[in-house]
XYZ file of C-alpha atoms in Angstrom:
681
model
C 16.750 204.568 52.535
C 15.252 201.843 54.774
C 12.169 201.377 56.881
C 14.348 201.612 59.970
C 15.149 205.292 59.141
C 11.503 206.236 58.797
C 9.753 205.207 61.960
C 7.273 207.190 64.016
C 7.567 207.846 67.680
C 5.755 204.578 68.469
C 8.376 202.694 66.461
C 6.120 201.588 63.574
C 7.188 202.029 59.952
C 5.622 204.981 58.188
C 3.866 202.562 55.870
C 1.577 201.537 58.698
C 0.841 205.152 59.543
C -0.229 205.974 55.974
C 3.035 207.531 54.678
C 5.567 205.728 52.512
C 9.277 206.649 52.827
C 9.635 207.009 49.044
C 6.795 209.534 48.777
C 7.360 213.314 49.283
C 6.489 214.321 52.824
C 3.396 216.238 51.798
C 2.173 213.599 49.371
C -0.446 211.247 50.777
C -0.845 207.732 49.481
C -4.227 206.576 48.285
C -6.028 203.938 50.291
C -5.560 201.444 47.473
C -1.836 202.041 47.345
C -1.596 201.699 51.102
C -3.446 198.385 51.034
C -1.159 196.991 48.324
C 1.890 198.101 50.208
C 0.638 196.582 53.426
C 0.011 193.223 51.710
C 3.486 193.290 50.120
C 5.131 194.042 53.408
C 3.212 191.376 55.254
C 4.062 188.911 52.469
C 7.714 189.795 52.790
C 7.594 189.245 56.540
C 5.746 185.929 55.989
C 8.339 184.726 53.486
C 11.136 185.627 55.871
C 9.338 183.845 58.724
C 8.626 180.782 56.552
C 12.241 180.658 55.430
C 13.419 180.862 59.036
C 10.949 178.137 60.040
C 11.993 175.902 57.146
C 15.644 176.360 58.031
C 14.898 175.574 61.670
C 12.990 172.443 60.673
C 15.835 171.259 58.467
C 18.304 171.777 61.283
C 16.033 169.879 63.680
C 15.624 166.997 61.222
C 19.368 166.804 60.629
C 20.097 166.962 64.363
C 17.626 164.118 65.011
C 19.218 161.961 62.296
C 22.732 162.778 63.513
C 21.748 161.645 66.992
C 20.482 158.220 65.867
C 23.042 157.754 63.067
C 25.699 155.944 65.173
C 23.165 153.159 65.810
C 22.121 152.781 62.150
C 24.117 150.175 60.229
C 24.460 149.181 56.603
C 23.825 145.500 55.783
C 25.139 143.728 52.698
C 24.017 140.215 51.758
C 25.665 137.752 49.410
C 24.089 134.835 47.540
C 20.650 133.362 48.036
C 17.585 133.201 45.822
C 17.273 135.613 42.908
C 13.484 135.763 43.155
C 10.860 135.322 45.889
C 7.369 135.301 44.402
C 7.271 138.204 41.951
C 10.060 140.152 43.706
C 13.570 140.067 42.255
C 16.301 140.427 44.867
C 19.491 142.180 43.811
C 22.784 142.696 45.594
C 22.003 146.149 46.995
C 22.586 147.050 50.661
C 19.885 147.261 53.312
C 19.589 148.805 56.776
C 19.693 147.621 60.370
C 19.564 149.090 63.876
C 21.696 148.364 66.932
C 19.574 147.230 69.892
C 22.213 145.910 72.266
C 25.741 147.136 73.033
C 27.105 143.581 72.831
C 26.430 143.246 69.099
C 22.734 142.480 68.578
C 21.026 144.230 65.658
C 17.532 144.131 64.211
C 16.350 144.589 60.645
C 13.336 143.860 58.454
C 12.746 140.189 57.653
C 12.005 141.293 54.086
C 15.731 141.921 53.592
C 16.475 138.225 54.203
C 13.616 136.429 52.426
C 16.016 135.382 49.660
C 18.041 133.388 52.244
C 21.499 134.928 51.666
C 24.543 132.729 52.180
C 26.461 135.453 54.054
C 25.687 138.743 55.819
C 28.100 141.648 56.284
C 27.403 144.619 58.567
C 29.087 148.018 58.199
C 28.952 150.082 61.381
C 28.665 153.854 61.388
C 32.435 154.227 61.873
C 33.120 152.182 58.741
C 34.027 148.942 60.555
C 32.785 145.854 58.685
C 31.757 142.702 60.533
C 30.257 139.355 59.471
C 26.860 138.691 61.023
C 24.674 135.668 61.633
C 20.890 135.555 61.661
C 19.789 134.499 65.160
C 15.992 134.333 64.828
C 13.003 135.816 63.015
C 9.794 137.276 64.410
C 7.381 136.061 61.723
C 4.465 137.980 63.197
C 5.988 141.459 63.035
C 8.561 140.457 60.369
C 11.677 141.478 62.313
C 15.004 139.605 62.287
C 17.659 139.562 65.011
C 21.310 139.566 63.870
C 24.513 139.156 65.898
C 28.039 140.421 65.262
C 31.135 140.054 67.413
C 31.685 143.604 68.631
C 35.200 144.804 69.553
C 33.740 147.519 71.754
C 30.284 148.441 73.076
C 28.007 149.568 70.257
C 25.949 152.786 70.504
C 22.339 151.962 71.434
C 19.612 154.464 70.455
C 17.157 156.052 72.856
C 13.617 154.692 72.717
C 10.407 156.698 72.488
C 8.001 155.119 75.012
C 4.814 153.898 73.337
C 2.677 155.977 75.707
C 4.319 159.136 74.314
C 3.451 158.427 70.672
C 1.063 161.013 69.224
C -0.636 161.057 65.832
C 0.583 164.082 63.869
C 4.062 164.324 65.393
C 7.080 164.528 63.115
C 8.492 161.174 62.041
C 11.742 160.651 60.122
C 12.437 157.399 58.260
C 16.181 156.697 58.322
C 18.235 154.254 56.255
C 21.879 153.665 55.472
C 21.654 152.494 51.897
C 23.084 154.975 49.380
C 26.298 155.921 51.205
C 27.790 153.964 54.057
C 29.012 157.088 55.841
C 25.840 159.135 55.483
C 22.260 158.073 56.416
C 19.413 158.738 54.009
C 16.222 160.247 55.431
C 12.578 160.852 54.520
C 10.383 163.171 56.567
C 6.696 162.732 57.383
C 4.389 162.453 60.341
C 3.147 159.660 62.544
C -0.228 159.099 60.886
C -1.791 156.291 62.974
C -1.246 154.022 65.977
C -2.165 150.369 66.539
C -2.211 149.526 62.847
C -2.018 146.064 61.242
C -4.106 144.601 64.070
C -2.125 146.230 66.853
C 1.341 145.317 65.582
C 2.585 148.587 64.073
C 2.477 152.359 63.870
C 1.939 154.108 60.534
C 3.749 156.993 58.847
C 3.398 158.902 55.587
C 7.189 159.262 55.301
C 8.586 157.396 52.291
C 9.211 153.792 53.386
C 10.778 151.385 50.891
C 13.521 148.757 50.549
C 15.928 151.689 50.871
C 15.162 151.994 54.583
C 13.454 148.698 55.529
C 15.041 147.683 58.821
C 16.017 151.234 59.695
C 14.548 153.392 62.453
C 11.591 155.747 62.391
C 12.674 158.558 64.739
C 11.112 161.589 66.396
C 12.518 165.146 66.433
C 14.676 164.275 69.437
C 16.380 161.437 67.575
C 14.634 158.833 69.691
C 13.474 155.699 67.892
C 9.725 155.291 67.441
C 9.971 151.956 65.654
C 11.720 149.701 63.127
C 10.548 150.132 59.515
C 9.003 147.007 57.960
C 6.559 146.174 55.154
C 3.304 144.835 56.612
C -0.298 144.501 55.480
C -3.544 144.349 57.479
C -5.121 142.147 54.794
C -2.560 139.438 54.068
C 0.084 137.614 56.070
C 2.442 136.374 53.356
C 6.164 137.035 53.691
C 5.889 139.707 50.962
C 2.823 141.394 52.467
C 3.009 145.181 52.320
C 5.919 145.346 49.879
C 3.609 146.578 47.115
C 2.888 149.760 49.116
C 6.432 151.099 49.232
C 6.797 154.876 48.730
C 2.974 155.120 48.690
C 2.528 157.265 51.799
C 1.555 154.175 53.792
C 4.504 152.854 55.753
C 4.687 150.818 58.942
C 7.109 150.488 61.839
C 7.111 148.062 64.753
C 7.431 150.094 67.994
C 10.986 149.671 69.288
C 9.709 149.286 72.831
C 7.903 146.114 71.705
C 10.991 144.854 69.844
C 13.093 145.223 72.995
C 10.420 143.387 74.980
C 10.706 140.447 72.563
C 14.504 140.513 72.462
C 15.096 137.859 75.178
C 12.888 135.388 73.305
C 14.616 136.046 69.989
C 18.061 135.644 71.588
C 17.157 132.031 72.354
C 17.477 131.357 68.625
C 13.906 130.223 67.952
C 11.623 131.962 65.491
C 8.548 133.639 66.960
C 5.395 132.629 65.079
C 1.935 134.239 64.975
C -0.468 132.704 67.470
C -3.687 131.102 66.292
C -6.778 130.181 68.264
C -9.181 128.750 65.671
C -12.277 130.941 66.047
C -14.425 132.655 63.448
C -17.081 135.343 63.276
C -19.915 135.740 60.789
C -19.475 138.231 57.924
C -16.626 140.464 56.825
C -17.356 143.702 58.687
C -15.331 142.905 61.817
C -15.302 146.559 62.879
C -19.098 146.495 63.123
C -19.756 142.847 64.014
C -20.461 141.768 67.560
C -17.816 139.443 69.040
C -20.096 136.393 68.889
C -18.468 133.184 67.678
C -20.015 131.568 64.622
C -17.877 128.491 65.181
C -14.564 126.984 66.291
C -12.127 125.025 64.167
C -12.158 121.312 65.058
C -9.090 120.266 67.114
C -8.167 123.929 67.607
C -7.100 125.552 70.908
C -10.491 127.293 71.036
C -12.410 124.030 70.783
C -10.104 122.315 73.276
C -10.677 125.188 75.722
C -14.442 124.625 75.490
C -15.440 127.636 73.371
C -18.602 127.150 71.303
C -20.619 128.800 68.564
C -22.820 131.474 70.121
C -20.297 132.438 72.822
C -19.850 136.203 73.123
C -16.312 137.318 73.947
C -16.493 140.181 76.456
C -12.920 140.415 77.759
C -9.363 139.467 76.768
C -6.523 139.865 79.267
C -8.632 142.294 81.279
C -9.524 144.507 78.272
C -13.248 144.914 77.499
C -14.324 143.686 74.055
C -17.230 145.229 72.152
C -16.499 144.336 68.498
C -15.060 141.347 66.641
C -12.213 143.515 65.328
C -10.944 144.024 68.878
C -10.619 140.261 69.271
C -8.532 140.048 66.103
C -6.386 142.950 67.289
C -5.752 141.384 70.697
C -4.841 138.035 69.168
C -2.923 139.530 66.228
C -0.209 140.946 68.447
C 0.421 137.648 70.274
C 2.518 134.582 69.528
C 2.324 130.809 69.431
C 2.771 129.510 72.952
C 1.199 132.562 74.594
C -1.587 131.848 77.063
C -4.584 134.148 76.656
C -7.145 134.674 79.414
C -10.592 135.571 78.184
C -14.175 135.820 79.381
C -17.262 134.851 77.386
C -20.996 135.056 77.922
C -22.991 131.876 77.280
C -26.729 131.850 77.973
C -26.268 134.936 80.154
C -23.520 133.367 82.298
C -19.929 134.610 82.384
C -17.314 131.902 81.808
C -13.560 132.318 82.255
C -11.328 130.555 79.707
C -7.584 130.243 79.137
C -6.420 129.403 75.636
C -2.875 128.506 74.578
C -2.190 129.787 71.064
C -0.512 127.572 68.474
C 1.585 128.369 65.433
C -0.430 126.177 63.094
C -3.900 124.700 63.182
C -4.333 121.101 62.010
C -5.396 120.921 58.330
C -9.167 121.187 58.186
C -11.328 118.801 56.163
C -15.047 119.315 55.679
C -17.096 116.375 57.003
C -19.731 114.724 54.831
C -23.103 113.227 55.713
C -23.816 112.080 52.158
C -26.912 113.876 50.874
C -28.025 116.366 48.245
C -30.827 118.597 49.567
C -33.945 119.566 47.680
C -33.724 123.340 47.217
C -36.525 125.227 48.946
C -38.583 127.785 47.081
C -38.492 131.461 47.963
C -41.884 131.537 49.677
C -43.197 133.017 52.954
C -43.544 129.521 54.414
C -40.712 128.613 56.782
C -39.192 125.147 56.339
C -39.279 122.765 59.292
C -36.534 120.551 57.888
C -34.463 119.692 54.821
C -35.988 117.280 52.301
C -33.439 114.911 50.769
C -33.138 114.948 46.995
C -30.541 112.176 46.662
C -28.334 110.028 48.917
C -24.762 109.221 47.884
C -24.199 105.433 47.666
C -21.969 104.037 50.453
C -22.120 107.376 52.273
C -22.713 107.679 56.036
C -26.348 108.621 55.336
C -26.860 105.576 53.112
C -25.282 103.259 55.679
C -27.602 104.698 58.345
C -30.676 103.914 56.238
C -31.528 107.509 55.223
C -33.356 107.664 51.865
C -34.377 110.255 49.249
C -37.606 111.946 50.339
C -36.721 111.791 54.047
C -36.670 115.128 55.897
C -33.645 115.962 58.059
C -34.761 117.577 61.309
C -31.949 117.728 63.885
C -28.208 117.219 64.403
C -27.037 116.145 67.867
C -30.440 117.096 69.254
C -30.420 120.625 67.764
C -33.302 121.387 65.375
C -31.890 122.625 62.056
C -34.529 123.680 59.497
C -32.332 124.830 56.567
C -29.600 123.282 54.403
C -27.137 126.162 54.911
C -27.437 125.731 58.675
C -26.733 122.003 58.279
C -23.534 122.811 56.380
C -22.523 125.309 59.062
C -23.181 122.960 61.999
C -21.450 120.027 60.320
C -18.412 122.276 59.738
C -17.833 122.330 63.507
C -17.160 118.582 63.385
C -14.619 116.400 61.643
C -14.579 113.252 59.526
C -14.796 110.088 61.607
C -16.801 111.781 64.356
C -20.074 110.110 65.304
C -23.157 112.303 65.590
C -26.888 111.738 66.087
C -29.096 112.625 63.085
C -32.877 112.912 63.449
C -35.066 112.637 60.343
C -38.694 112.089 59.415
C -40.117 109.550 57.010
C -43.777 110.274 56.559
C -45.202 110.561 60.076
C -42.343 108.639 61.697
C -39.346 110.264 63.351
C -36.084 108.368 63.690
C -32.691 109.134 65.237
C -29.580 107.312 64.044
C -25.877 107.591 64.884
C -23.822 108.495 61.836
C -20.004 108.388 61.471
C -19.157 111.359 59.222
C -16.967 110.865 56.132
C -15.017 113.239 53.858
C -16.353 115.105 50.822
C -16.140 112.839 47.758
C -14.095 113.758 44.686
C -15.982 111.561 42.205
C -18.524 113.161 39.873
C -22.186 112.515 40.695
C -23.873 110.207 38.154
C -26.456 111.180 35.568
C -30.149 110.826 36.325
C -30.249 112.499 39.753
C -33.745 113.949 40.410
C -34.222 117.692 39.846
C -33.072 119.937 42.653
C -36.153 122.171 42.802
C -39.389 121.504 44.620
C -42.412 120.962 42.398
C -44.750 123.976 42.343
C -46.898 126.154 40.120
C -44.898 129.160 38.845
C -46.003 132.629 39.891
C -47.958 134.481 37.204
C -45.950 137.675 37.845
C -43.779 138.665 34.873
C -40.195 137.541 35.603
C -37.081 139.631 34.785
C -35.338 139.333 31.423
C -34.228 135.832 30.440
C -32.270 134.281 27.587
C -29.116 136.139 26.530
C -28.822 139.321 28.595
C -26.125 141.961 28.101
C -24.642 143.440 31.279
C -22.641 146.610 31.853
C -20.547 147.905 34.744
C -20.389 151.655 35.355
C -16.692 151.423 36.270
C -15.533 149.231 33.365
C -16.028 149.446 29.625
C -15.773 145.651 29.256
C -18.569 143.829 27.486
C -20.347 141.086 29.448
C -23.245 138.724 28.862
C -25.329 136.312 30.892
C -27.512 133.423 29.875
C -30.588 133.109 32.101
C -32.810 130.042 31.520
C -35.746 131.142 29.380
C -38.202 129.567 31.820
C -36.610 131.422 34.709
C -38.740 131.159 37.869
C -38.078 133.813 40.566
C -39.073 131.368 43.315
C -36.303 128.902 42.369
C -32.683 129.406 43.553
C -30.258 129.389 40.606
C -26.567 128.542 40.682
C -24.072 130.739 38.792
C -21.111 129.711 36.654
C -18.704 132.545 35.794
C -16.737 131.676 32.650
C -13.335 133.402 32.293
C -12.249 132.973 28.688
C -8.677 132.081 27.814
C -6.089 133.577 25.461
C -8.238 132.750 22.419
C -10.768 135.368 23.551
C -14.495 135.142 24.232
C -16.708 133.488 21.632
C -19.971 134.180 23.382
C -22.372 132.705 20.815
C -20.524 129.385 20.744
C -20.201 129.355 24.549
C -23.909 130.042 25.130
C -24.946 127.379 22.614
C -22.916 124.825 24.604
C -24.188 125.898 28.011
C -27.859 126.670 27.258
C -29.220 123.097 27.701
C -27.024 122.572 30.772
C -28.227 125.785 32.413
C -31.852 124.898 31.656
C -31.449 121.405 33.121
C -29.571 122.325 36.314
C -31.039 125.760 37.134
C -27.816 127.639 36.336
C -27.068 131.165 35.145
C -23.958 131.564 32.957
C -22.000 134.828 33.331
C -19.401 135.566 30.630
C -17.372 138.785 30.979
C -14.905 139.854 28.282
C -11.369 140.978 29.100
C -10.386 144.521 28.145
C -7.425 143.041 26.280
C -8.868 140.159 24.290
C -6.079 137.668 25.034
C -5.370 138.386 28.704
C -6.958 139.443 31.978
C -5.709 142.176 34.283
C -5.962 141.860 38.061
C -7.980 145.062 38.341
C -10.724 143.354 36.284
C -11.458 141.175 39.297
C -13.604 144.107 40.451
C -15.570 143.789 37.217
C -16.546 140.198 38.007
C -17.563 141.143 41.549
C -19.696 144.022 40.231
C -21.401 141.810 37.632
C -22.201 139.158 40.229
C -23.728 141.865 42.412
C -25.929 142.928 39.475
C -27.115 139.369 38.984
C -27.877 139.015 42.683
C -30.019 142.147 42.643
C -32.105 140.931 39.698
C -32.201 137.150 40.010
C -32.614 134.570 42.786
C -29.017 133.330 43.205
C -28.191 130.242 45.271
C -25.015 131.170 47.259
C -24.166 127.482 47.758
C -23.691 126.976 43.991
C -21.585 129.892 42.738
C -18.574 128.650 40.768
C -15.927 130.224 38.552
C -14.228 128.461 35.645
C -11.669 129.250 32.989
C -9.134 127.986 30.506
C -5.348 128.769 30.469
C -5.012 132.523 31.289
C -8.693 132.716 32.245
C -8.181 129.870 34.720
C -5.360 131.797 36.391
C -7.773 134.694 36.896
C -10.390 132.247 38.192
C -7.943 130.908 40.785
C -7.166 134.447 41.903
C -10.845 135.379 42.296
C -11.838 132.159 44.053
C -9.118 132.561 46.671
C -9.430 136.335 47.062
C -13.226 136.287 47.539
C -13.788 133.101 49.509
C -17.235 134.127 50.762
C -18.603 134.209 47.209
C -17.249 131.173 45.357
C -17.953 127.565 46.298
C -16.264 125.955 43.313
C -13.405 126.615 40.905
C -12.864 124.778 37.629
C -9.614 125.153 35.679
C -8.838 123.741 32.253
C -5.129 123.361 31.474
C -3.919 125.643 34.273
C -2.223 125.328 37.657
C -2.908 127.411 40.739
C -0.502 130.371 40.822
C 1.202 130.898 44.197
C 0.114 129.516 47.531
C -3.439 128.311 48.088
C -5.110 129.434 51.342
C -5.831 126.988 54.135
C -9.089 125.065 53.989
C -11.518 126.724 56.395
C -14.796 125.608 58.020
C -16.555 128.819 56.984
C -15.496 128.627 53.320
C -16.481 125.504 51.405
C -14.505 125.299 48.165
C -14.303 122.364 45.756
C -11.891 122.202 42.802
C -12.337 120.700 39.312
C -9.126 120.354 37.249
C -8.963 119.225 33.615
C -5.507 118.345 32.277
C -3.707 116.813 29.307
C -0.737 114.550 29.963
C 1.536 116.188 27.339
C 0.691 119.825 28.005
C 3.347 122.280 29.160
C 1.372 122.819 32.350
C 0.999 119.097 33.186
C 3.706 119.020 35.874
C 2.520 122.251 37.508
C -1.081 120.978 37.487
C 0.009 117.748 39.184
C 1.801 119.786 41.855
C -1.380 121.841 42.312
C -3.420 118.661 42.792
C -0.960 117.382 45.398
C -0.929 120.698 47.304
C -4.706 120.997 47.300
C -5.207 117.456 48.535
C -2.579 117.968 51.230
C -4.612 120.997 52.339
C -7.710 118.721 52.410
C -9.591 120.320 49.508
C -11.781 117.943 47.450
C -10.245 117.841 43.954
C -12.032 116.281 40.979
C -9.556 115.538 38.164
C -10.604 115.137 34.530
C -8.030 113.647 32.133
C -8.241 115.124 28.621
C -5.873 112.661 26.964
C -2.391 113.447 25.694
C -2.916 116.815 23.970
C -4.380 120.057 25.434
C -7.897 120.908 24.254
C -11.145 122.519 25.327
C -13.789 120.530 27.163
C -15.985 118.402 24.902
C -19.806 118.624 25.238
C -19.981 115.503 27.442
C -17.247 116.929 29.676
C -19.089 120.231 29.990
C -22.111 118.168 31.059
C -19.964 116.574 33.777
C -18.808 120.017 34.909
C -22.449 121.157 35.094
C -23.324 118.120 37.264
C -20.340 118.940 39.490
C -21.661 122.504 39.980
C -25.169 121.161 40.577
C -23.801 119.105 43.504
C -21.856 121.903 45.258
C -24.628 122.227 47.867
C -24.094 118.658 49.122
C -23.405 117.981 52.770
């Protein structure tokens, strides 16, 4: 007996009318029974509908993949490097996409970072062809390959960028596991204009299995080419760590085809750089007002200056600094960019030609140590000089300790940090007018700027603080202070000078212990007199695993520094991080990852892991390296010194003799003097 045999005159099953076909005709169902039956029936209908929908979706997905499949190729590489960075490259196949009937293909540049000696392409019909790498787009990380085609290759249909919609189905396609059958992963298009305008984003599984393959819509049209990218870093491995995470990127195919003629010329396309900077990290909230231009950069050569407000790029209105980065991020070296800026209320039109690489930057040096101002309501009218470096530009110009610096190139500059910022817009060898006061007399002298010195400052330099009577208000805790982070269970301590004065700015030295673990009592006994003498606070966190640090513990250091800053008067110009062996490796990582915080890094018996970032005007960073000639790390440390000096970082080298050892008390005193002088300019 079925529902179809028990329908009323209006065609509805008896169940809906209050009578069940399995009940006797005169027996009425209770309301509760009717409700349960109704729910069961509706559930059955829902399951049937869901099953039909699921089957329809699967058919649609398969049809879309079948449509693009003839254009998806399998790529095999032979030879090359076994490892790039921390990534081991095997001999597995990768994926590519036909973009031209005459044999041009594109793939992800990631698939070729190991520089293979030969490339073999298997077409969808099983034909195998040798391929050559024509050129690489190093901005969007796409490579162009060429094979000699015997017949026209099938070219996929493109989804126009103006038809892309967040939330639409997106299918990531590869040809990795079986040459005759594409692999697929289904998701949605989750965002547009990602990675500073270079990519679209999907939550479909994207990994080395389909890097270089297409991301397609339900019609089998190609949305983009799958690549690993990152909005934070620009290294050749950027974005690889996110594979299969639900965050995947694809370069819109329409953009790839637009770039195809340039790639066919056989020259790599490189990211374009202008050489501008904005204040702070929050680009999405910051106004597009320049805080400075890199010396000898396209921006400086085009006449852009600190204080200019960018209001338009290539006809597009600009309201936030992030929009500037997005507009520039999608362009290439050699591109000419038209822009409009406001300066003193006047609109100025500028054209800037982007370059692939900015000249190495080197911080200029006037040759003075400033006296540190007290935290008082009184506003300074200049910077009093604590000490003048012998043979420095300042010394040669007749500037002496006790003089007050007033102006640079006619601009009044009342604070030391502003002096460092304004000098950063210039370069060594440049001549500039410096105005200073000596007693009641004002003088202006021309000074030829030098480079930051690497030699340690001598002993006996006058104290950095201004003389004053300490406030009678009870200061915060001093001496040995235990700290705790809510997120981490790690132990941590700080030594705060016992005569801590809230009006005085204090430098901070973060000590990252090595594989021998943290011996806090011994460490504090060594550093106590140095901290007292140079107005320093020592921060000593302890690794969760006594002999080694984990990268996630970088957050611990950041959190502890934030705690110190909330309680104590920290001088941002004198925050340094130091460590020995494994602790030094962590110190290098932190100093380069958080460049706005650290002004110095000291490493004992350790080399810098990986590439060091370019020297930048906005981020002053000095390096102190202690090495032993017979240590296992000696060669790597020497290579680090050479790389840092090539990048124009000031590097102070301390020789420890033949055998590795910890710093002796007199060497710790030298390190403390080095930190004390980080606010020089």
